[in-house]
Coordinates of C-alpha atoms and ligand atoms in Angstrom, one line a residue:
X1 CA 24.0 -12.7 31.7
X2 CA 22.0 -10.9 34.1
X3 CA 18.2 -10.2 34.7
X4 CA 16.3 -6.9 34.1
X5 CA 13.2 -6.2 35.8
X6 CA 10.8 -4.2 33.9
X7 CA 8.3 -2.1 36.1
X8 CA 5.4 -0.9 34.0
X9 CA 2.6 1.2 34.6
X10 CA 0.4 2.7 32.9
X11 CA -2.8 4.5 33.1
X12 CA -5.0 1.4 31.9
X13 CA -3.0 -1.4 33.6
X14 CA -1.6 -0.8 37.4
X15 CA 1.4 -2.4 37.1
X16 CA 3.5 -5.3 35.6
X17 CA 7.1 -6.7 35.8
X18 CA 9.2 -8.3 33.6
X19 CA 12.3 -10.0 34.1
X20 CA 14.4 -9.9 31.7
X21 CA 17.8 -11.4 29.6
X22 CA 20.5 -9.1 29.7
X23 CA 24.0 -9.3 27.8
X24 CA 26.6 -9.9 30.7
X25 CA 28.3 -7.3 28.3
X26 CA 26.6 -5.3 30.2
X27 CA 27.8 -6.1 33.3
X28 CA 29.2 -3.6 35.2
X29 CA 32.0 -6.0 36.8
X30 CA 30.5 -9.3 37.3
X31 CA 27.7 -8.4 39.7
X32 CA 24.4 -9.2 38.7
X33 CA 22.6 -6.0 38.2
X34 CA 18.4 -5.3 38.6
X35 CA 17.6 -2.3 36.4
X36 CA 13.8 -1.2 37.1
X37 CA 12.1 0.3 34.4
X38 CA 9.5 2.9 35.8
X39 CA 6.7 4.1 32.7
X40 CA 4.1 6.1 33.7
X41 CA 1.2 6.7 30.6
X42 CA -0.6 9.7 31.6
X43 CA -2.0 11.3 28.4
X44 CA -0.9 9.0 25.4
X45 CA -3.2 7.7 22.9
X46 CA -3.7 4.1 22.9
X47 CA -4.1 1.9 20.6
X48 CA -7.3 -0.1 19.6
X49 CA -6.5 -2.6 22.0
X50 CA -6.7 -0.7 24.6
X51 CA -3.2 -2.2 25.5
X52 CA -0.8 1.2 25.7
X53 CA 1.6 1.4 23.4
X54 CA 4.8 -0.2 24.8
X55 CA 7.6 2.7 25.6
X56 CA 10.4 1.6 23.0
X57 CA 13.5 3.7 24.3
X58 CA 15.9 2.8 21.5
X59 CA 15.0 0.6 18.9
X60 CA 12.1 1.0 16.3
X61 CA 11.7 -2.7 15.9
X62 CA 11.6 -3.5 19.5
X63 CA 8.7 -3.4 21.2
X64 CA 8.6 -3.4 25.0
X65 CA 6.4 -6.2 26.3
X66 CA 3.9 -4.9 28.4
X67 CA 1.7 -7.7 30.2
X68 CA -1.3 -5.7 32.3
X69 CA -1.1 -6.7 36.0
X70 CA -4.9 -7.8 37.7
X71 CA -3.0 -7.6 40.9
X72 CA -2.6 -4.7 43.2
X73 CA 0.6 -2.7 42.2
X74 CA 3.6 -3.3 44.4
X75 CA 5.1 -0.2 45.4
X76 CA 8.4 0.3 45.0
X77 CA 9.4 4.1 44.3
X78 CA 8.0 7.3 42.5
X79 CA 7.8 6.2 39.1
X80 CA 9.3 8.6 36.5
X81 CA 7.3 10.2 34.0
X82 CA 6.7 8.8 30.2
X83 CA 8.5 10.6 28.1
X84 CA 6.0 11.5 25.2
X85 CA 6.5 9.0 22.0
X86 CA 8.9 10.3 19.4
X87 CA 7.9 11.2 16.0
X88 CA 9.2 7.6 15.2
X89 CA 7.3 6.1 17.5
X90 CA 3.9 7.8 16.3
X91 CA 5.5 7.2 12.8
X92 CA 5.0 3.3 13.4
X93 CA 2.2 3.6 15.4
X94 CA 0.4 5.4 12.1
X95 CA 1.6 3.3 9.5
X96 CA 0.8 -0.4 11.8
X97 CA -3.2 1.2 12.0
X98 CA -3.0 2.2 8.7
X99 CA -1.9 -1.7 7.6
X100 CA -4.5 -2.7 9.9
X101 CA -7.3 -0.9 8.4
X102 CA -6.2 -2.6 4.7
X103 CA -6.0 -6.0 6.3
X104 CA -9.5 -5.1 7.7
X105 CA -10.6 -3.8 4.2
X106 CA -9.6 -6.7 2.3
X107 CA -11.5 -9.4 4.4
X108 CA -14.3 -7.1 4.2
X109 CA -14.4 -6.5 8.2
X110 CA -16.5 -3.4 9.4
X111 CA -15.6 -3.8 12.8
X112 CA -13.6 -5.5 15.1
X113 CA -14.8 -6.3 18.9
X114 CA -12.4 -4.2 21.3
X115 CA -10.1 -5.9 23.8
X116 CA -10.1 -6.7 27.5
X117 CA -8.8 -4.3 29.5
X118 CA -6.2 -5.1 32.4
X119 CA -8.2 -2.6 34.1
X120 CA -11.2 -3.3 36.5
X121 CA -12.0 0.6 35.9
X122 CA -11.3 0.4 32.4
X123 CA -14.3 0.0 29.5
X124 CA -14.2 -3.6 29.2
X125 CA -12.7 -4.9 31.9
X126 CA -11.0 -8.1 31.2
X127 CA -12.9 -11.3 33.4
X128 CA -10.9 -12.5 36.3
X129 CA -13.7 -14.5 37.6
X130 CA -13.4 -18.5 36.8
X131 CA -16.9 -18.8 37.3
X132 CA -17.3 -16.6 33.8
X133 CA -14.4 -18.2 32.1
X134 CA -15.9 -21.1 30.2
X135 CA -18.2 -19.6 27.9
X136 CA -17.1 -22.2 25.3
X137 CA -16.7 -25.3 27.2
X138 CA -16.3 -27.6 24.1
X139 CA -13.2 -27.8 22.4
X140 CA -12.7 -29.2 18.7
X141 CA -11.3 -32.3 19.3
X142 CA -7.5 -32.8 18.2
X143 CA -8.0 -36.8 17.0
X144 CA -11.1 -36.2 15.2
X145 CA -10.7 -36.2 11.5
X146 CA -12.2 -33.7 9.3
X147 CA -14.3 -36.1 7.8
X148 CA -15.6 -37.1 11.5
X149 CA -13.3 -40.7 11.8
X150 CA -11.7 -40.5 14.8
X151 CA -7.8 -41.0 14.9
X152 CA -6.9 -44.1 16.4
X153 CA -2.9 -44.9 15.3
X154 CA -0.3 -42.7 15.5
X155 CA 0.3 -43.3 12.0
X156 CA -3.5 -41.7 11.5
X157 CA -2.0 -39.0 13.6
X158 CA 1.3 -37.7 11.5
X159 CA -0.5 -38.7 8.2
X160 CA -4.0 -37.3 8.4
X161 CA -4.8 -35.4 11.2
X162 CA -2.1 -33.1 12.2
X163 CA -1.5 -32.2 8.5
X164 CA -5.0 -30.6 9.0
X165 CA -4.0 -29.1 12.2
X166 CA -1.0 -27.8 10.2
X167 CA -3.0 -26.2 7.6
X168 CA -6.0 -24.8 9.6
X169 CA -2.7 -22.6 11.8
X170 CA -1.5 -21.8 8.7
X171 CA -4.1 -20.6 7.1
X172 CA -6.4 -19.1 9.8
X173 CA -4.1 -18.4 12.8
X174 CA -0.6 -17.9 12.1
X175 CA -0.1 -17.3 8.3
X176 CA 2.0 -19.1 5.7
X177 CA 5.8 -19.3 5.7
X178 CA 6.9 -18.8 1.8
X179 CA 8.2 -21.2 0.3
X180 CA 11.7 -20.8 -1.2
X181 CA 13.1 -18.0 1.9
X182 CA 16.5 -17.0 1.4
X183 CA 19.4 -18.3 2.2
X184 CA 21.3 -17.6 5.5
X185 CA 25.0 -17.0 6.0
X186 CA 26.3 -17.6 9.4
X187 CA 29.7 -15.8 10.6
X188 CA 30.8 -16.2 13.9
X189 CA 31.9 -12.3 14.1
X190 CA 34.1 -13.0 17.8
X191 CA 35.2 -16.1 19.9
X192 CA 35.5 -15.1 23.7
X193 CA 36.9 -17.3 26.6
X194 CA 35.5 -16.3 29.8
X195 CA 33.8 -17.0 32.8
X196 CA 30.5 -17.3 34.0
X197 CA 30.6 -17.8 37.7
X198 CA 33.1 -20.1 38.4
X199 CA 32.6 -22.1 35.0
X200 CA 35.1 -21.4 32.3
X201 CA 33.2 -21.0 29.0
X202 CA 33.3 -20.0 25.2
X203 CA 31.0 -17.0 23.7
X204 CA 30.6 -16.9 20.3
X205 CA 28.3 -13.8 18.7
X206 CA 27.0 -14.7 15.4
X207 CA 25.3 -13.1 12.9
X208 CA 22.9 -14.7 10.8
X209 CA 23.2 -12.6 7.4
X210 CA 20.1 -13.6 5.2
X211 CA 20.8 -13.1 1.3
X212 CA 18.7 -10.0 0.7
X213 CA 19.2 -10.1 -3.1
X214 CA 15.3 -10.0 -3.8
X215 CA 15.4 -6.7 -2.3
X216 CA 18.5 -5.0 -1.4
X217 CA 16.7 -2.2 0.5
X218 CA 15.9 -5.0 3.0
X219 CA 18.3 -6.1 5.4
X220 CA 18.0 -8.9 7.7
X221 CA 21.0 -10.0 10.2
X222 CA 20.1 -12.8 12.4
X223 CA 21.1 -12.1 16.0
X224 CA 22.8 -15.1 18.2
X225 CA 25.1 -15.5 20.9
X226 CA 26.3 -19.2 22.0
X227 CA 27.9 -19.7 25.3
X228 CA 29.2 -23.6 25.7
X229 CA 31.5 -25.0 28.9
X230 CA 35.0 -24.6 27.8
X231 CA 35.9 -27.9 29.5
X232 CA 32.6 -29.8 27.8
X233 CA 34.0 -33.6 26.8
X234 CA 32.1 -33.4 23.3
X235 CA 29.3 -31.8 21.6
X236 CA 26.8 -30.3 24.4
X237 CA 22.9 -29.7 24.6
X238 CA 22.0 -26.6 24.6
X239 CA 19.1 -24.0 25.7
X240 CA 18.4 -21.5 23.4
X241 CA 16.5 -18.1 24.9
X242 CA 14.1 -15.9 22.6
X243 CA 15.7 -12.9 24.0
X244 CA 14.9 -8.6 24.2
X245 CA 17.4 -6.5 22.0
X246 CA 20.4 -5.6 22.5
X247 CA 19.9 -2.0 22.0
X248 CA 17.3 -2.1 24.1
X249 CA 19.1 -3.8 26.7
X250 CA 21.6 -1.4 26.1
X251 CA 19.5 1.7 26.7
X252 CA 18.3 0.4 30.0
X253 CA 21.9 -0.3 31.3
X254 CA 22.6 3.7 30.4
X255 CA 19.8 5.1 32.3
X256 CA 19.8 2.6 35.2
X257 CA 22.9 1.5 36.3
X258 CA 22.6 1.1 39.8
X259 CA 20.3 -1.9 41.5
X260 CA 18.1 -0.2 44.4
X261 CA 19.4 -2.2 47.3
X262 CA 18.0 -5.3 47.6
X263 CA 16.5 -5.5 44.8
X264 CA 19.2 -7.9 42.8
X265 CA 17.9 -11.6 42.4
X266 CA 19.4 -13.9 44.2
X267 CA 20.6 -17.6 43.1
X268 CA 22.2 -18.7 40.2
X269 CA 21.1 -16.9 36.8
X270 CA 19.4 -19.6 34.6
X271 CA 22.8 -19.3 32.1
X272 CA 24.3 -20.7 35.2
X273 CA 21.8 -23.3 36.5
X274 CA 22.0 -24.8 32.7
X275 CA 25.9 -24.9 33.1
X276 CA 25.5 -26.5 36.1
X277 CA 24.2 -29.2 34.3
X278 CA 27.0 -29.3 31.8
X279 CA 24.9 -27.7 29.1
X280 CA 25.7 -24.7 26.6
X281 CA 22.9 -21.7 26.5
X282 CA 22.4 -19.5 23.6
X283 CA 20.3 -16.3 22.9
X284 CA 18.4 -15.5 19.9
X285 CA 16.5 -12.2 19.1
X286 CA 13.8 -12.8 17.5
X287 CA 13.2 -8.6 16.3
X288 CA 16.4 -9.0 14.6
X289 CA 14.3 -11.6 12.3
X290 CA 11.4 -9.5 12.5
X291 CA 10.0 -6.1 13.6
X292 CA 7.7 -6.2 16.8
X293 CA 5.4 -4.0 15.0
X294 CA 2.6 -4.1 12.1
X295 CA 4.3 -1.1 10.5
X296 CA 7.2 -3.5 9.9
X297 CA 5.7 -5.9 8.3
X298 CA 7.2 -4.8 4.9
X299 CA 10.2 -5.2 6.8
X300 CA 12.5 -8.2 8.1
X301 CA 12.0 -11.4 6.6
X302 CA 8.5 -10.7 6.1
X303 CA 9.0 -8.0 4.2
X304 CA 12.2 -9.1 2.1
X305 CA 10.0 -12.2 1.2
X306 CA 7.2 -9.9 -0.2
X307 CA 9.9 -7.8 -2.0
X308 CA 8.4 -4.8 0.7
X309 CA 4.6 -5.4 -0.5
X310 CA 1.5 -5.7 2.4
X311 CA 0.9 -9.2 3.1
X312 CA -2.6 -11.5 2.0
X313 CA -4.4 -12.4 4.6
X314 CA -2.8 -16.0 5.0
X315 CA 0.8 -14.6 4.8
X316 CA 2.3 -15.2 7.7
X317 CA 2.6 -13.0 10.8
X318 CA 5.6 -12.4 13.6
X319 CA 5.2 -15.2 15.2
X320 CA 6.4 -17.9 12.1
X321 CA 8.9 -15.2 11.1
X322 CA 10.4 -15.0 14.4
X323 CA 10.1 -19.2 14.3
X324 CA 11.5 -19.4 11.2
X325 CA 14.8 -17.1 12.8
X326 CA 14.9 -19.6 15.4
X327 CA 15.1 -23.0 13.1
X328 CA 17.9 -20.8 10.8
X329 CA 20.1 -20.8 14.6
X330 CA 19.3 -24.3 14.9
X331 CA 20.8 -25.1 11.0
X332 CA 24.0 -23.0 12.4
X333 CA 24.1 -25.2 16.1
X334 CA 23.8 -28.1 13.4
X335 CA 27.2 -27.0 12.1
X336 CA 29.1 -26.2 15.4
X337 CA 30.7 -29.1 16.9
X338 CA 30.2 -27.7 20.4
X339 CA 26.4 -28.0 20.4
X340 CA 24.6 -31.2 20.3
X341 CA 22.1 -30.3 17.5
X342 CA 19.7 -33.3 18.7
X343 CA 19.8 -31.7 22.0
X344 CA 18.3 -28.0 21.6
X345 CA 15.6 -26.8 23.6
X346 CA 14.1 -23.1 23.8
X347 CA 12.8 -20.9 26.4
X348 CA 10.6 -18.1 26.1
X349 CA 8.5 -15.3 27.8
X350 CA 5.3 -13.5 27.0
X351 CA 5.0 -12.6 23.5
X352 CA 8.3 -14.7 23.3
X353 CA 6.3 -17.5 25.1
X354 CA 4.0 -17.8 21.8
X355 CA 7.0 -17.6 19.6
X356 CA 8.6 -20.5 21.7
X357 CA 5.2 -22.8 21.3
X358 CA 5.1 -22.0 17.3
X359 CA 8.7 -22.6 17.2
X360 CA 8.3 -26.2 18.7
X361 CA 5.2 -26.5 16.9
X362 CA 6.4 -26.6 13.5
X363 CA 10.1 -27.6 14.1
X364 CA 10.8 -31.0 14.7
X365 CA 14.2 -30.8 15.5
X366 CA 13.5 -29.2 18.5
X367 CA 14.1 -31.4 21.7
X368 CA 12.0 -29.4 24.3
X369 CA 10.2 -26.2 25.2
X370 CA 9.8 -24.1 27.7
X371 CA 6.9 -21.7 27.0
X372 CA 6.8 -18.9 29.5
X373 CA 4.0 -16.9 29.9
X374 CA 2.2 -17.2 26.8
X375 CA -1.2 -16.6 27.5
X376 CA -3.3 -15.5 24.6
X377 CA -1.9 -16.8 21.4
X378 CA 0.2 -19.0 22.9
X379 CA -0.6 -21.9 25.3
X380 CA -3.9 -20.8 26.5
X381 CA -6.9 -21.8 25.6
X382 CA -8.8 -18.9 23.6
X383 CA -12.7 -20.8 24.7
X384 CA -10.7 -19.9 28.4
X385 CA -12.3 -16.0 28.6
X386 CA -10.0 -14.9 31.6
X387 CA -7.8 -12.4 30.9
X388 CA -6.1 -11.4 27.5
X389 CA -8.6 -12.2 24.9
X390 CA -9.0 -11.8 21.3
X391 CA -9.7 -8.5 20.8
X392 CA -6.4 -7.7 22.1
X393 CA -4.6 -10.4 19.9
X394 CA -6.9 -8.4 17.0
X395 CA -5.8 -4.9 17.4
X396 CA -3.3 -2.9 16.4
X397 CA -0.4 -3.5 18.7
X398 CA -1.1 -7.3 18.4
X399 CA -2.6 -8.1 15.3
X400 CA 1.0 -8.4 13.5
X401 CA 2.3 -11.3 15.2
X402 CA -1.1 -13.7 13.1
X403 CA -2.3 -14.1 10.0
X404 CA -4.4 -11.4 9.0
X405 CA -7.4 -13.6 8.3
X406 CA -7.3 -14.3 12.2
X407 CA -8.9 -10.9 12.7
X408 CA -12.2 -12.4 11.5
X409 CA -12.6 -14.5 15.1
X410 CA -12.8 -10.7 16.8
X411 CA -15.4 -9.7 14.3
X412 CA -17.8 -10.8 12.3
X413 CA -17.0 -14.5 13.6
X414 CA -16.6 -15.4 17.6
X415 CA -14.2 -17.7 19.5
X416 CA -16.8 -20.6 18.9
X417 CA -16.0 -20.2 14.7
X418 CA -12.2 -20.8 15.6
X419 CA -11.6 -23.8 13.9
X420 CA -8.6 -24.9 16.8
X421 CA -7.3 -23.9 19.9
X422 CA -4.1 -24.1 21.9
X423 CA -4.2 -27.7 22.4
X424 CA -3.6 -27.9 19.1
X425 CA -1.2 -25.7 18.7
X426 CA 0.7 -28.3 22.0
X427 CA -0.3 -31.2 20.3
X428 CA 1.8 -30.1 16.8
X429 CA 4.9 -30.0 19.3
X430 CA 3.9 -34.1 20.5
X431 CA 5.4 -36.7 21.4
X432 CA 8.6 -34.0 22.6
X433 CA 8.2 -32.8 26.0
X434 CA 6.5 -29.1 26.7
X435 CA 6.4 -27.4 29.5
X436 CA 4.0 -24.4 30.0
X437 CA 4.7 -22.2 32.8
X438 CA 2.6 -19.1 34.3
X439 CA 2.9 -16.8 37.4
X440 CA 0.2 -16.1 39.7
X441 CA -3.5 -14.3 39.4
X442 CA -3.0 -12.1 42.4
X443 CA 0.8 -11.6 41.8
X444 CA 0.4 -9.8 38.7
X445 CA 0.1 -12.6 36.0
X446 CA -3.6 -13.0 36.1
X447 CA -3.5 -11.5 32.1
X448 CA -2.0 -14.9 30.6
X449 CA -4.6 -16.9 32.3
X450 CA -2.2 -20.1 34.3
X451 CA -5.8 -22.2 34.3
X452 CA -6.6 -21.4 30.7
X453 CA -3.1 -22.7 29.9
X454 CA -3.8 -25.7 31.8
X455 CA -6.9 -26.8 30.7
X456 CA -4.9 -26.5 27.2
X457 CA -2.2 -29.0 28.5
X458 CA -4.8 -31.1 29.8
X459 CA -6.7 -31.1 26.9
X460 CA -3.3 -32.4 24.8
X461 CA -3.1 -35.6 26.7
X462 CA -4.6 -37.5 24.3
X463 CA -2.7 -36.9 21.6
X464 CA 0.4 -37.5 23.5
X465 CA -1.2 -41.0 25.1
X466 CA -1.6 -41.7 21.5
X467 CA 2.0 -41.7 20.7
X468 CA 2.9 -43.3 23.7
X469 CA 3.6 -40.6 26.2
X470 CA 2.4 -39.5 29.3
X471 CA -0.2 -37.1 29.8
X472 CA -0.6 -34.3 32.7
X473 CA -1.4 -37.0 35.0
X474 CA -4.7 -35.0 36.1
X475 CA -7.7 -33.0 35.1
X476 CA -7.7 -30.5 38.2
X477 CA -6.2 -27.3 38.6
X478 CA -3.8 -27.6 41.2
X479 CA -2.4 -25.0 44.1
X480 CA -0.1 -22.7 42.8
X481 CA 4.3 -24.1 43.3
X482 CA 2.5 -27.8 42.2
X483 CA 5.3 -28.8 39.7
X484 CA 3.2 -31.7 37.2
X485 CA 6.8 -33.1 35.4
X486 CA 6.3 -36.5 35.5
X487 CA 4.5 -37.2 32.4
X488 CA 5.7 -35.5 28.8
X489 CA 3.5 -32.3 29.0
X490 CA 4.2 -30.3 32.1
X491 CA 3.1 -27.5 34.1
X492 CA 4.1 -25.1 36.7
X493 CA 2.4 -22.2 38.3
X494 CA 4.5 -20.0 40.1
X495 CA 4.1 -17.6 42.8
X496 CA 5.6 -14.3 41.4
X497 CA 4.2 -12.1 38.9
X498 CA 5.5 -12.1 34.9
X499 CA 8.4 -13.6 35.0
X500 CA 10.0 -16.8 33.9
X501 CA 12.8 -16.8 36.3
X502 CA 11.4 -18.8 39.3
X503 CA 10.1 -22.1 37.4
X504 CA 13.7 -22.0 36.0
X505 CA 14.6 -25.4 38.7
X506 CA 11.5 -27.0 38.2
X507 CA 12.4 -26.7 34.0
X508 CA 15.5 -27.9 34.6
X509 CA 15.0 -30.8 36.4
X510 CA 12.0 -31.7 33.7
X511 CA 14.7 -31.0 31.3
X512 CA 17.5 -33.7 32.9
X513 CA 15.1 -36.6 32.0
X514 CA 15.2 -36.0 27.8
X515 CA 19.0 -34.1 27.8
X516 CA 22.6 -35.5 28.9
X517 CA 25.7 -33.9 28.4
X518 CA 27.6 -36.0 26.6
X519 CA 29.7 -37.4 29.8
X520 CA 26.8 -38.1 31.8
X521 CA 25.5 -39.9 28.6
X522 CA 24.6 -43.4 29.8
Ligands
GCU1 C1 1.1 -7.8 26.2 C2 0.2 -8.7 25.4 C3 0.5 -10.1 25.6 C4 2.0 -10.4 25.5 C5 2.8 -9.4 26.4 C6 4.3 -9.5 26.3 O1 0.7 -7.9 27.5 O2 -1.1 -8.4 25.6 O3 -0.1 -11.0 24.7 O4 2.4 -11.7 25.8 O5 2.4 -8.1 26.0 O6 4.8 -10.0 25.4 O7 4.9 -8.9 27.1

């Protein structure tokens, strides 16, 4: 596999990177390759988040992520100019406003408050001053019942009070998952021996085909690729990626195929450091589940539940449909005797970040997280104003990954009506370990708020003493590079902008303490 950086700009946000998971299909030999991305968004219209609308170069159901940078941007050549969206790119851009607008009609909503902007020149600049982040200092308290008795047991806890939990995400936050989804049928389309670095290994592709007899017009294959050491002694564990499209992938490695010099990343990929530790790594793609779009939401398994029909407002939104992909790749690891099915854990960045933390969240057969990135929506507190905040999560370009009825916490209701907030969100995924990762303020990751996703992993202690673990093992904010593993819930803030790549180590060797390979099994 190899890493992509994505160099945004745009007229609204300065600049902001992304690295990202690239097939080693790709490859052109095995060197590791850097494609950089330059987007430049001079006249386009915006969405009404005020977040541009991400370039998509190939695929309609991909949507470029696209995190607004508070830093200064990092120079690094004369960026190319947008190409003006295609008609289908309008085309979706049209139709998600237009679902909007309904969603917005239906719960009666005249008017939605507009998003921050990653702009300090922009109309409503988004706060990057701590002093002005805790507006909403008290949180709703995870181990208080609804009826005001205080949980005290962790049988309280799974009986009583995270039931609640469940049912407040699913009706006000997330959405609903149908009951009775379709079946999926897995077929492992190639078996490739190969190499990755100097460890022999098998790649399997897969494709996930989901029965689509409630509505043939709606097809849904399930995108996975598994890569397990070929010389494993048994059944491995394995790190599963949320991962960007192929085709978008694909597009990049046809219009960028050389690195600028010195601009590779050095080290071992993360494929490779989770090899080193005898592991298997897999990638799923989540817009293979689910359009990255609110156009699409008749579309993907969304869509082929509803038989194409617009969603209620508790249906759910991208993020449990893109969940609900990733627990269908866990039933097929459960089926593959070279994946240790007690052993999986997931990684992922940005919007991928959130999907990560829901996936946990509501599937308990997952061993570990790590959430990337996730800022707003994901692991960060939304009473934390710093950064991304609801309004964005509200608009158009957003507002397709939640339920609809969260659109009434941008408008008429506030962030003080929102029944829950991240740490709740955590504290579905306890007693398994979680660890929330961030890049730096002044390095470009200021948008997904590191401190806000603190205080949120702070704030799930509790719940996690409760059932025995170890909490954060402090209440203060510490220096950016501080690794806090030793307790259950970790953290890391890094020291580069958005990226997952460098708290890959520190993930890893959180990681070793829950997962063995089978012959380092005690
Ligand atoms: C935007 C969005 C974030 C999201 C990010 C991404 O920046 O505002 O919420 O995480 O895109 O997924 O790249």
């Amino acid at each position: 596999m190899l890493e992509a950086v994505l160099i945004l700009r745009s007229r609204n946000f300065p600049e902001s990177r992304l690295s990202m998971p690239m097939p080693q299909s790709l490859a052109l030999g095995k060197l590791s390759m850097t494609a950089l991305v330059f987007v430049v968004a001079t006249g386009a219209p915006l969405l009404r988040s005020q977040v541009p609308p991400a370039p998509t170069p190939a695929a309609a159901s991909q949507t470029t992520p696209a995190a607004p940078a508070a830093a200064p941007p990092v120079t690094q050549a004369a960026p190319a100019a947008r190409p003006a969206p295609t008609p289908e790119q309008l085309a979706i851009q049209a139709a998600s406003e237009k679902d909007h607008q309904r969603m917005m009609d239906l719960l009666g909503i005249k008017e939605l408050r507009p998003g921050a902007s990653g702009s300090a020149n922009g109309p409503n600049p988004a706060n990057y001053d701590e002093t002005k982040a805790d507006l909403y200092p008290s949180l709703p308290d995870a181990l208080l019942l609804n009826n005001g008795k205080r949980v005290t047991t962790a049988k309280m806890w799974f009986g009583e009070r995270r039931p609640q939990i469940v049912e407040l995400f699913d009706r006000e936050i997330l959405g609903r998952v149908p009951a009775n989804l379709p079946k999926v049928n897995w077929e492992v389309v190639s078996t490739t021996p190969e190499k990755n670095g100097d460890v022999p290994v098998i790649t399997k592709r897969i494709t996930g085909h989901v029965d689509n007899s409630a509505d043939p017009s709606i097809t849904v294959n399930i995108d996975l690729t598994l890569t397990t050491p070929a010389n494993a002694a048994g059944p491995v564990p394995v790190i599963m990626e949320f991962g960007f499209s192929r085709e978008l992938m694909e597009a990049m490695a046809r219009r960028f195929p050389q690195p600028p010099a010195g601009a590779a990343p050095t080290g071992p990929t993360w494929q490779q450091q989770v090899l080193a530790q005898g592991w298997g790594y897999a990638e799923f793609v989540p817009t293979s589940v689910q359009p990255d779009n609110g156009a699409g939401l008749t579309q993907g398994i969304i869509g082929l539940a509803n038989k194409g029909q617009t969603r209620k407002p508790d249906d759910w939104g991208g993020l449990r449909a893109w969940a609900w992909g990733a627990s269908r790749a866990l039933d097929y690891f459960e089926t593959d005797s070279a994946v240790d099915a007690h052993q999986v854990g997931i990684e992922g960045h940005s919007r991928y970040g959130k999907a990560v933390l829901v996936t946990m969240a509501y599937d308990p057969r997952f061993a570990i997280a790590y959430v990337s990135s996730s800022g707003e929506a994901g692991a960060k507190l939304y009473r934390h104003i710093f950064g991304e905040d609801i309004g964005n999560i509200a608009a158009t370009s957003e507002y397709h990954w939640m339920a609809g009825n969260f659109l009434k916490y941008d408008g008429p209701l506030t962030i003080a009506d929102l029944p829950v907030d991240a740490h709740e969100l955590i504290a579905l995924c306890a007693p398994r370990p979680v660890f929330i990762s961030g890049g730096a303020a002044n390095h470009g990751d200021g948008w997904v708020d590191a401190k806000g996703m603190f205080l949120a992993a702070v704030a799930v202690g509790p719940v996690y003493k409760l059932l025995g673990k170890k909490d954060l093992g402090t209440t203060e904010f510490p220096p950016v590079e501080t690794p806090l593993i030793s307790g259950d819930i970790a953290f890391r803030q890094h020291n580069a902008g958005h990226t997952p790549a460098p708290n890959w180590p520190t993930f890893i060797e959180f990681a070793s303490r829950y997962m063995h390979a089978s012959a380092k099994t005690p």
